[in-house]
Amino acid sequence: MEYNKIGSVLISRGLISEGDWENLSSKGPSTLAEVSEALVETGKVSETDWATTVAEAYELPYLPEITEVDQELLSKVPSDLAFKRLALPIRRDNGSIVVAVTDPEPEQVYEDFRILTGQRIRVEIAAEKTLRQAIQKSYGATVERMAADLGGGEKLGEGTDEAELEVDHDIGNLRELAGEPTVVNLVNLILFEAIRDRASDIHIEPFESELKLRYRMDGILKEMPPPPRHLRLAITSRIKIMAGMNIAERFVPQDGHIKLSVEGRSIDLRASCCPTIYGESVVLRILDKSALILDIEQLGLAEEDRAAFNEVIRRPHGIFLVTGPTGSGKTTTLYTALSQIFSPELKIITVEDPVEYHLNGVCQIQVNPKRGVTFATGLRSIMRQDPDVIMVGEIRDGETAEIAIRSALTGHLVFSTLHTNTAAGAIPRLLDMGIDPFLISSSLNGVLAQRLVRRICSDCKEEYKPSAEEKMLCRWQHIDKIKFYRGAGCETCGGSGFKGRVGIFELILLDDPIRELILKRPSASMIAQAAKTRSFREDGWSKVGAGITTLDEVLRVAVDD
């Protein structure tokens, strides 16, 4: 890899600083894809800037757009290979085949395309979004087009009523429908496009007259072109087969698990089927291991809070809690904490439901109530494993809370999560679970509450003047001196103006006055007043001022602050 040249180009173009590059180099990315992941995936550099940087560093042509593709070449290269290698043959040139790529390094691309075309291969660089769209357009492989194609003519599965499939001998009919190439391809495309768009969840929902398809992207559900409703049973059955569920059972909720490999990335999907009045609703949670970046700087903590967080997670014993609603990034924060303190000298054990990502060097236990493994029983077992650090995925009841706190009091460092809206609310929640105030006061090191706001897309970011109403809502001193930004909407962000998310936080570290206050069973407001912590909105305002997010985002997420 032209590692140093990549850095020189990025710095000379003012895309990153020398300090940023030195910091990245110290973390040791060894391939172009890893450098791209560290810079583009985190929003530091846009896809377009990255592509032009690679083209300049490797002295290759840059393709701002891909408008025409040689159809004869497409017939020689299977679509699945183009998607897998993220490479598209576009034209012939002086006895060579020109292939559009984002990464000019992998030798397998040259080898595969040389064998398929029988000619020499020359590459040109395109931005990832541009290339993906060109591949989809060239092969006609989009959910929208396939859904339209399937919607006309002879309809696969039409007339297959649910009542007809309630008896055992019709299970073969379901399996046959689920195995049809059109259904297999459609389901694969739904999954692939969701992964490509960095969705966290896929929703397939039956209604009286339609089948809805929605992706949750950056925390917001977005409607996609719907598959034909007459394929509902076939699509649901295909997903249930992939997830190891019982396709004959359609009136009881089921959970399953799917493992995929997409462009060399290991993807896990947690599948859930739930019966509704119009059929089964399917939700797939996407867990992309390559997208998990355990970098404390990427969490979004302010410098002062980051220093405090670094200190509290390195204490020899005590319990540290992370709170927030479902999907607010609590698990990522805990995994980041474990990665920060990881050492061969420490025994780290977790008990989780589910184990979302595998951490090297960490013993992870999966909760399985059917086999008697709960958070409480798992914790008891962990205590016989000579741990130094324990992570409990969630404190759901008083029994788990008491075991976790007593573990912290016996010389262990414990991390866990609670479902409370604020950092101060964690203490009354523990009291409500029946935990003695003295035990809380003696064991609790701190509480971090968090929520996620969307980042402004770096490709379409623009300055604007806030309205009088926005200024009033903000109540920010020196507001006239602050520059406000928003995303205009572009191809990179799908027109939303946002790409990626970042946390806003409240952090409370317990000191002697707060420990004494806990003994009096205080309310959340009393604790917040004593802690004098920065609120969600205050942390959000600082990110607005830094051009990271918008006023509307902070107000949307911090509604009860």
mmCIF file of C-alpha atoms in Angstrom, residues 18 80 98 100 109 120 160 174 185 194 198 239 340 372 384 403 414 446 452 455 462 470 476 490-491 549 553 555:
data_model
loop_
_atom_site.group_PDB
_atom_site.id
_atom_site.type_symbol
_atom_site.label_atom_id
_atom_site.label_comp_id
_atom_site.label_asym_id
_atom_site.label_seq_id
_atom_site.Cartn_x
_atom_site.Cartn_y
_atom_site.Cartn_z
ATOM 1 C CA GLU A 18 -0.585 15.693 10.540
ATOM 2 C CA ASP A 80 -22.484 -11.641 -7.556
ATOM 3 C CA VAL A 98 -10.967 -1.011 -17.750
ATOM 4 C CA ALA A 100 -13.893 0.626 -11.923
ATOM 5 C CA VAL A 109 -9.775 -8.514 -8.627
ATOM 6 C CA ARG A 120 -5.321 -7.541 -19.341
ATOM 7 C CA THR A 160 -51.689 -19.517 -1.955
ATOM 8 C CA LEU A 174 -43.997 -23.239 1.482
ATOM 9 C CA ASN A 185 -32.744 -13.167 -5.156
ATOM 10 C CA ALA A 194 -29.815 -2.711 3.921
ATOM 11 C CA ARG A 198 -25.654 0.861 6.845
ATOM 12 C CA ILE A 239 -36.125 -15.642 5.958
ATOM 13 C CA GLN A 340 -9.563 0.425 26.675
ATOM 14 C CA GLY A 372 -31.346 -21.751 33.298
ATOM 15 C CA ARG A 384 -16.315 -18.675 40.663
ATOM 16 C CA ILE A 403 -25.266 -9.543 42.953
ATOM 17 C CA VAL A 414 -18.243 -4.149 37.265
ATOM 18 C CA GLY A 446 -20.362 6.737 38.312
ATOM 19 C CA LEU A 452 -27.583 9.305 19.808
ATOM 20 C CA ARG A 455 -24.245 13.656 12.249
ATOM 21 C CA GLU A 462 -23.877 24.141 4.661
ATOM 22 C CA GLU A 470 -34.676 28.233 17.095
ATOM 23 C CA TRP A 476 -27.558 29.840 24.375
ATOM 24 C CA CYS A 490 -27.161 14.764 -1.407
ATOM 25 C CA GLU A 491 -26.520 11.384 -2.999
ATOM 26 C CA THR A 549 -25.225 18.022 14.452
ATOM 27 C CA GLU A 553 -31.593 16.799 16.271
ATOM 28 C CA LEU A 555 -34.297 18.939 20.494
#
